[in-house]
Backbone as ProteinMPNN parsed JSONL, in Angstrom:
{"seq_chain_A": "MEHPLPAMLLEQCLNNVWNEKDAATREGWIHRVYHQHVKLYEPDRDEVIEGINAIASTVSDVMGGFPKDFRFVVQGSPSGHHGVGLARWNGESQGKVLLTGSDIIKVEDGLIVEQYIFIDPST", "coords_chain_A": {"N_chain_A": [[20.877, 6.067, -10.885], [20.236, 3.56, -7.79], [16.779, 2.687, -6.574], [16.454, 2.61, -3.229], [15.542, -0.547, -1.517], [12.924, -0.283, 0.163], [11.898, 1.793, -1.204], [11.379, 0.588, -3.618], [9.737, -0.694, -2.547], [8.263, -0.069, -1.855], [6.763, 1.043, -4.19], [5.882, -1.443, -5.28], [4.409, -2.93, -4.12], [1.763, -0.361, -3.883], [1.32, -0.566, -6.965], [1.4, -3.121, -7.579], [-0.321, -4.046, -5.711], [-2.081, -3.038, -4.376], [-3.096, -1.431, -6.6], [-4.17, -3.44, -8.106], [-6.491, -5.813, -10.161], [-7.378, -8.751, -10.135], [-7.638, -10.927, -8.201], [-5.937, -13.576, -7.651], [-3.405, -12.742, -9.231], [-3.22, -10.294, -7.521], [-2.346, -11.568, -5.002], [-0.345, -12.991, -5.069], [1.632, -11.189, -5.322], [1.259, -10.064, -2.921], [2.628, -11.674, -1.38], [5.145, -11.7, -2.118], [5.455, -8.994, -1.519], [5.177, -8.177, 1.241], [5.637, -9.447, 4.523], [4.829, -12.032, 6.079], [3.634, -11.908, 8.604], [2.687, -9.18, 8.98], [1.885, -5.711, 9.889], [-0.639, -3.248, 9.63], [-1.93, -0.331, 9.169], [-4.575, 1.799, 9.106], [-6.022, 4.55, 8.781], [-8.683, 4.99, 9.634], [-9.584, 3.187, 11.057], [-9.483, 1.228, 14.394], [-8.34, -0.523, 15.109], [-5.478, -3.146, 15.449], [-4.366, -4.601, 11.343], [-3.483, -7.491, 10.953], [-1.546, -9.755, 9.805], [-0.874, -11.354, 6.261], [-3.105, -12.436, 5.233], [-5.05, -10.938, 6.095], [-4.355, -8.851, 5.687], [-5.319, -9.746, 2.655], [-7.708, -9.791, 2.559], [-8.67, -6.748, 2.837], [-7.413, -5.292, 1.037], [-9.425, -6.329, -0.919], [-11.593, -5.447, 0.191], [-11.6, -2.62, 0.315], [-10.205, -1.817, -2.206], [-13.284, -2.361, -3.257], [-15.461, -0.744, -2.57], [-14.646, 0.987, -4.296], [-15.088, 3.294, -7.739], [-14.866, 0.665, -10.513], [-12.303, 1.419, -12.639], [-10.506, 2.934, -10.119], [-7.328, 4.169, -9.259], [-4.562, 3.499, -7.427], [-1.891, 6.356, -7.387], [1.105, 6.981, -8.007], [3.134, 9.863, -6.854], [5.779, 11.243, -8.06], [8.894, 10.255, -6.703], [9.059, 7.419, -4.665], [11.06, 7.446, -1.296], [13.407, 6.295, 0.52], [14.671, 4.919, 3.652], [17.532, 3.599, 5.877], [15.879, 0.913, 6.514], [12.793, 2.192, 6.226], [10.181, 3.556, 3.833], [9.173, 5.821, 1.991], [5.931, 7.282, 0.115], [4.149, 9.218, -1.554], [0.871, 9.925, -2.636], [-1.815, 9.495, -5.479], [-4.841, 9.426, -5.243], [-6.886, 7.992, -8.162], [-9.111, 8.266, -10.733], [-11.417, 7.601, -13.484], [-9.113, 10.101, -15.288], [-9.649, 12.204, -12.459], [-8.682, 13.193, -9.282], [-9.929, 11.613, -6.436], [-9.07, 11.339, -4.114], [-5.922, 12.372, -1.511], [-2.562, 11.143, -0.813], [-0.841, 9.111, 2.051], [2.041, 6.396, 1.957], [3.44, 4.769, 4.38], [5.962, 3.244, 5.056], [8.347, -0.374, 6.996], [9.701, -2.029, 6.838], [11.77, -5.674, 6.873], [13.931, -7.76, 6.898], [13.596, -8.435, 4.26], [11.12, -7.267, 3.623], [7.373, -6.209, 3.771], [7.006, -4.948, 7.054], [5.683, -3.476, 8.45], [3.125, -1.027, 7.85], [2.301, 1.717, 7.347], [-1.439, 3.956, 6.329], [-1.825, 7.648, 5.322], [-4.668, 9.46, 5.016], [-5.251, 12.548, 3.546], [-6.447, 15.686, 4.972], [-9.853, 16.425, 3.532], [-10.176, 18.869, 0.91]], "CA_chain_A": [[20.982, 5.853, -9.128], [18.934, 2.021, -7.543], [15.811, 3.411, -5.649], [16.628, 1.688, -1.815], [14.645, -1.83, -1.13], [11.676, 0.606, 0.574], [11.5, 2.591, -2.814], [11.378, -0.579, -4.253], [8.614, -2.325, -1.95], [7.207, 0.742, -1.71], [6.042, 1.15, -5.958], [4.909, -2.711, -5.773], [2.973, -2.39, -3.251], [0.909, 0.378, -4.715], [1.692, -1.044, -8.094], [0.604, -4.725, -7.778], [-1.194, -5.166, -4.903], [-2.758, -2.444, -4.01], [-3.872, -1.851, -8.083], [-4.875, -5.305, -9.45], [-7.953, -6.181, -10.239], [-6.795, -10.423, -10.146], [-6.902, -11.863, -6.93], [-4.621, -14.522, -7.527], [-2.396, -12.166, -8.933], [-3.223, -9.87, -6.41], [-2.119, -13.196, -3.631], [0.488, -12.967, -5.21], [2.363, -9.998, -5.084], [0.859, -9.96, -1.738], [3.381, -12.53, -1.015], [6.145, -11.087, -2.485], [5.86, -7.467, -0.734], [4.479, -8.689, 2.506], [6.139, -10.158, 5.428], [3.856, -13.025, 7.157], [2.842, -10.972, 9.942], [2.876, -8.045, 8.812], [0.713, -5.058, 10.48], [-1.269, -2.541, 8.807], [-2.545, 0.761, 9.977], [-5.851, 2.446, 8.313], [-6.454, 5.906, 9.387], [-10.181, 5.107, 10.523], [-9.656, 1.865, 12.263], [-8.436, 1.953, 16.163], [-7.276, -2.512, 15.636], [-5.068, -3.145, 13.491], [-4.923, -5.396, 10.251], [-2.008, -8.452, 10.456], [-1.489, -11.195, 8.295], [-1.113, -11.854, 5.095], [-4.596, -12.721, 4.83], [-6.03, -10.035, 6.578], [-4.286, -7.904, 4.565], [-5.803, -9.343, 1.679], [-8.941, -9.242, 2.729], [-8.67, -5.171, 3.16], [-7.449, -4.824, -0.187], [-10.761, -5.988, -1.552], [-12.961, -4.66, 0.321], [-11.027, -1.291, -0.088], [-10.885, -1.403, -3.711], [-14.805, -2.858, -3.311], [-15.398, 0.833, -2.445], [-14.126, 2.26, -5.025], [-14.813, 2.768, -8.976], [-13.513, -0.25, -11.173], [-11.278, 2.312, -12.574], [-9.722, 3.627, -9.449], [-6.213, 3.402, -9.17], [-3.643, 4.641, -6.777], [-0.946, 7.098, -8.663], [2.556, 6.923, -6.933], [3.411, 11.071, -7.504], [7.271, 11.826, -7.881], [9.41, 9.257, -6.489], [9.615, 7.079, -3.021], [11.912, 7.041, -0.6], [13.571, 5.107, 1.539], [16.542, 4.155, 4.288], [17.314, 3.086, 7.395], [14.485, 0.286, 6.369], [11.545, 2.92, 6.29], [10.122, 4.179, 3.1], [7.364, 7.222, 2.141], [5.516, 7.643, -0.944], [2.529, 10.161, -1.863], [-0.281, 8.594, -4.002], [-2.997, 10.4, -5.575], [-6.723, 7.877, -5.672], [-7.514, 9.153, -8.966], [-10.69, 7.688, -11.148], [-11.756, 8.35, -14.762], [-8.382, 11.44, -14.782], [-9.928, 12.922, -11.413], [-7.847, 12.662, -8.068], [-10.658, 11.579, -5.55], [-7.742, 11.328, -2.587], [-4.351, 11.893, -2.44], [-2.444, 10.724, 0.749], [0.925, 9.231, 1.872], [1.863, 5.455, 3.194], [4.995, 4.647, 5.058], [6.672, 1.673, 5.514], [9.247, -0.513, 7.838], [11.06, -3.025, 6.35], [13.095, -6.239, 7.812], [14.666, -8.962, 6.401], [14.049, -7.754, 2.722], [9.475, -7.779, 2.995], [7.298, -5.312, 4.545], [6.638, -5.219, 7.9], [4.522, -2.183, 9.165], [2.555, -0.615, 6.617], [0.864, 3.257, 7.812], [-1.638, 4.633, 5.445], [-2.489, 8.192, 5.269], [-5.123, 10.159, 3.658], [-5.109, 13.519, 3.776], [-7.645, 15.998, 4.757], [-10.508, 17.493, 2.419], [-10.097, 20.307, 1.302]], "C_chain_A": [[19.86, 4.227, -8.85], [18.362, 3.009, -6.61], [16.508, 1.476, -4.025], [15.652, 0.734, -2.129], [13.064, -1.441, -0.825], [10.773, 1.33, -0.509], [10.244, 1.654, -3.23], [9.778, -1.339, -3.332], [7.387, -1.412, -2.351], [5.917, 0.7, -3.206], [5.143, -0.756, -5.666], [4.251, -2.854, -4.931], [1.147, -1.973, -3.631], [0.329, -0.211, -6.114], [0.519, -2.172, -8.716], [-0.051, -5.384, -6.341], [-2.247, -4.559, -4.408], [-4.158, -2.292, -5.654], [-4.726, -2.567, -8.484], [-5.568, -5.389, -8.825], [-7.689, -7.18, -9.846], [-6.439, -10.554, -9.135], [-5.814, -12.458, -7.247], [-3.594, -13.621, -8.241], [-2.36, -11.211, -7.621], [-2.518, -10.26, -5.321], [-0.942, -12.841, -3.971], [2.318, -12.4, -5.331], [2.554, -10.155, -3.855], [1.935, -11.041, -0.93], [4.836, -12.575, -1.584], [7.056, -9.801, -2.145], [6.252, -7.406, 0.467], [4.932, -9.824, 2.993], [4.77, -10.913, 6.397], [3.3, -12.978, 7.887], [3.095, -9.521, 10.262], [1.55, -7.274, 9.452], [0.523, -3.617, 9.83], [-2.49, -1.788, 9.463], [-3.169, 2.001, 9.355], [-5.863, 3.411, 9.049], [-8.079, 6.419, 10.23], [-10.291, 3.956, 11.303], [-8.823, 2.014, 13.375], [-7.648, 0.504, 16.138], [-6.434, -1.717, 14.122], [-4.862, -4.166, 12.27], [-3.49, -6.016, 10.229], [-2.564, -9.687, 9.897], [-1.574, -10.583, 7.008], [-2.668, -12.091, 4.361], [-5.276, -12.028, 5.008], [-5.633, -9.246, 5.192], [-5.295, -8.216, 3.041], [-6.857, -8.547, 1.542], [-9.41, -7.461, 3.2], [-8.841, -4.648, 1.402], [-8.689, -4.636, -1.022], [-11.796, -6.025, -1.028], [-12.328, -3.249, -0.055], [-11.216, -0.55, -1.341], [-12.737, -1.323, -4.095], [-15.536, -1.347, -3.682], [-15.371, 1.83, -3.535], [-15.178, 2.421, -6.632], [-14.771, 1.429, -9.694], [-12.468, 1.019, -11.502], [-10.125, 2.603, -11.758], [-8.478, 2.915, -9.793], [-5.001, 4.221, -7.812], [-2.235, 4.9, -7.636], [0.223, 7.345, -7.41], [2.464, 8.465, -7.571], [4.978, 10.919, -6.808], [7.39, 10.083, -7.251], [9.53, 8.714, -4.994], [10.491, 6.958, -3.195], [12.584, 6.108, 0.268], [14.922, 5.444, 2.3], [16.835, 4.168, 5.052], [16.089, 1.906, 7.452], [12.793, 1.332, 6.265], [11.459, 3.692, 4.603], [9.234, 5.01, 3.164], [7.303, 6.786, 0.218], [4.313, 8.238, -0.547], [1.92, 9.63, -2.859], [-1.54, 9.457, -3.776], [-4.463, 9.112, -5.949], [-7.398, 8.141, -7.044], [-8.58, 7.853, -9.888], [-11.168, 9.094, -12.902], [-10.905, 10.326, -14.652], [-9.171, 12.468, -13.576], [-9.343, 12.714, -10.377], [-9.236, 12.901, -7.127], [-9.938, 11.503, -3.728], [-6.647, 11.487, -2.759], [-4.39, 11.55, -0.231], [-0.351, 10.362, 0.879], [0.72, 7.669, 2.434], [3.647, 5.274, 3.371], [5.23, 3.35, 5.041], [7.641, 1.293, 6.402], [9.474, -1.667, 7.77], [12.081, -4.463, 7.182], [12.775, -7.558, 6.639], [13.36, -8.874, 4.524], [11.86, -7.796, 2.518], [9.019, -6.598, 4.225], [5.871, -5.551, 5.967], [5.301, -5.044, 9.604], [4.38, -1.672, 7.84], [0.99, 0.764, 7.289], [0.238, 4.575, 6.734], [-2.235, 6.428, 6.232], [-2.841, 9.244, 5.306], [-5.209, 11.504, 4.338], [-6.517, 14.196, 3.682], [-9.021, 16.359, 3.574], [-10.854, 18.943, 2.17], [-10.631, 21.418, 0.45]], "O_chain_A": [[18.934, 3.912, -9.597], [18.978, 3.883, -6.0], [16.743, 0.268, -4.002], [14.842, 1.05, -3.0], [12.122, -2.034, -1.35], [9.556, 1.433, -0.662], [9.016, 1.739, -3.237], [9.07, -2.298, -3.64], [6.271, -1.619, -2.825], [4.714, 0.438, -3.21], [3.964, -1.012, -5.907], [3.065, -2.91, -5.258], [0.071, -2.569, -3.672], [-0.875, -0.313, -6.348], [-0.411, -2.235, -9.52], [-0.229, -6.545, -5.974], [-3.245, -5.166, -4.02], [-5.309, -2.7, -5.81], [-5.79, -2.388, -9.078], [-5.712, -5.251, -7.61], [-7.591, -6.985, -8.635], [-5.264, -10.425, -8.794], [-4.726, -11.894, -7.134], [-2.535, -13.803, -7.64], [-1.503, -11.397, -6.757], [-2.028, -9.38, -4.613], [-0.32, -12.27, -3.075], [3.456, -12.866, -5.386], [3.685, -10.365, -3.417], [1.854, -11.044, 0.298], [5.556, -13.559, -1.416], [8.245, -9.501, -2.251], [7.264, -6.85, 0.892], [4.857, -10.924, 2.447], [3.999, -10.356, 7.179], [2.404, -13.784, 8.139], [3.497, -8.914, 11.254], [0.455, -7.823, 9.577], [1.501, -2.924, 9.549], [-3.511, -2.204, 10.009], [-2.538, 3.028, 9.107], [-5.682, 3.137, 10.235], [-8.477, 7.371, 10.901], [-11.135, 3.855, 12.193], [-7.781, 2.666, 13.447], [-6.658, 0.263, 16.828], [-6.44, -0.967, 13.146], [-5.825, -4.901, 12.493], [-2.513, -5.457, 9.73], [-3.624, -10.273, 9.677], [-2.183, -9.556, 6.71], [-3.079, -11.909, 3.215], [-6.312, -12.049, 4.344], [-6.233, -9.072, 4.131], [-5.868, -7.319, 2.422], [-7.114, -7.479, 0.986], [-10.425, -7.175, 3.834], [-9.712, -4.045, 0.776], [-9.084, -3.625, -1.603], [-12.838, -6.489, -1.491], [-12.874, -2.812, -1.068], [-11.807, 0.483, -1.657], [-13.312, -0.563, -4.874], [-16.004, -0.971, -4.756], [-15.83, 2.964, -3.671], [-16.093, 1.598, -6.677], [-14.367, 0.783, -8.728], [-11.87, 1.539, -10.56], [-8.983, 2.607, -12.218], [-8.31, 1.802, -10.292], [-4.88, 5.42, -7.559], [-1.626, 4.074, -8.316], [0.107, 7.775, -6.262], [1.863, 8.575, -8.639], [5.319, 10.637, -5.659], [6.591, 9.147, -7.26], [10.038, 9.443, -4.142], [11.099, 6.622, -4.211], [12.004, 5.086, 0.634], [15.921, 6.006, 1.85], [16.36, 5.188, 5.551], [15.337, 1.965, 8.424], [11.732, 0.709, 6.258], [12.435, 4.291, 4.153], [8.489, 5.12, 4.138], [8.113, 6.292, -0.567], [3.605, 7.965, 0.422], [2.388, 8.979, -3.793], [-2.101, 9.917, -2.781], [-4.701, 8.261, -6.806], [-8.561, 8.539, -6.988], [-8.636, 6.675, -9.535], [-11.207, 10.287, -13.205], [-11.464, 11.352, -14.265], [-9.246, 13.645, -13.929], [-9.371, 11.486, -10.296], [-9.687, 14.038, -6.987], [-10.407, 11.618, -2.596], [-6.059, 11.056, -3.751], [-5.13, 11.595, 0.752], [0.681, 10.811, 0.38], [-0.256, 7.383, 3.128], [4.634, 5.569, 2.697], [4.359, 2.481, 5.006], [8.162, 2.278, 6.926], [9.434, -2.376, 8.776], [12.987, -4.196, 7.972], [11.858, -8.0, 5.949], [12.414, -9.592, 4.203], [11.328, -8.252, 1.507], [9.702, -6.171, 5.156], [4.709, -5.955, 6.0], [4.733, -5.554, 10.569], [5.184, -1.78, 6.914], [-0.222, 0.785, 7.501], [0.808, 5.606, 6.38], [-2.844, 6.517, 7.297], [-2.067, 10.176, 5.523], [-5.237, 11.589, 5.566], [-7.449, 13.854, 2.954], [-8.503, 16.572, 2.478], [-11.463, 19.807, 2.8], [-10.537, 22.586, 0.828]]}, "name": "protein", "num_of_chains": 1, "seq": "MEHPLPAMLLEQCLNNVWNEKDAATREGWIHRVYHQHVKLYEPDRDEVIEGINAIASTVSDVMGGFPKDFRFVVQGSPSGHHGVGLARWNGESQGKVLLTGSDIIKVEDGLIVEQYIFIDPST"}
């Protein structure tokens, strides 16, 4: 069975944007998966992050705060329908889970127009 577009975009977003260490390669993927006027909502920010340039800066800032080998690892298979996608993930370094959470996206015209990041509370 083929993955619906939102599920595929979520995998590409997490694996090829958020996990990509090379800025030029990451920039290419940003333009492939995000709409020019995308809005990103993070749990620790009141303001909305808007536009692909702001996404690139945010990814660089966020990933710069983690160990060099940190990666988002999708748990199970992302799901999506009616232009909305959901993926659960672990943030891992050296084989240890540092945080867990979920991303929800809204897709229009084949690109992510909104992304909501949820980080699970520490237990």
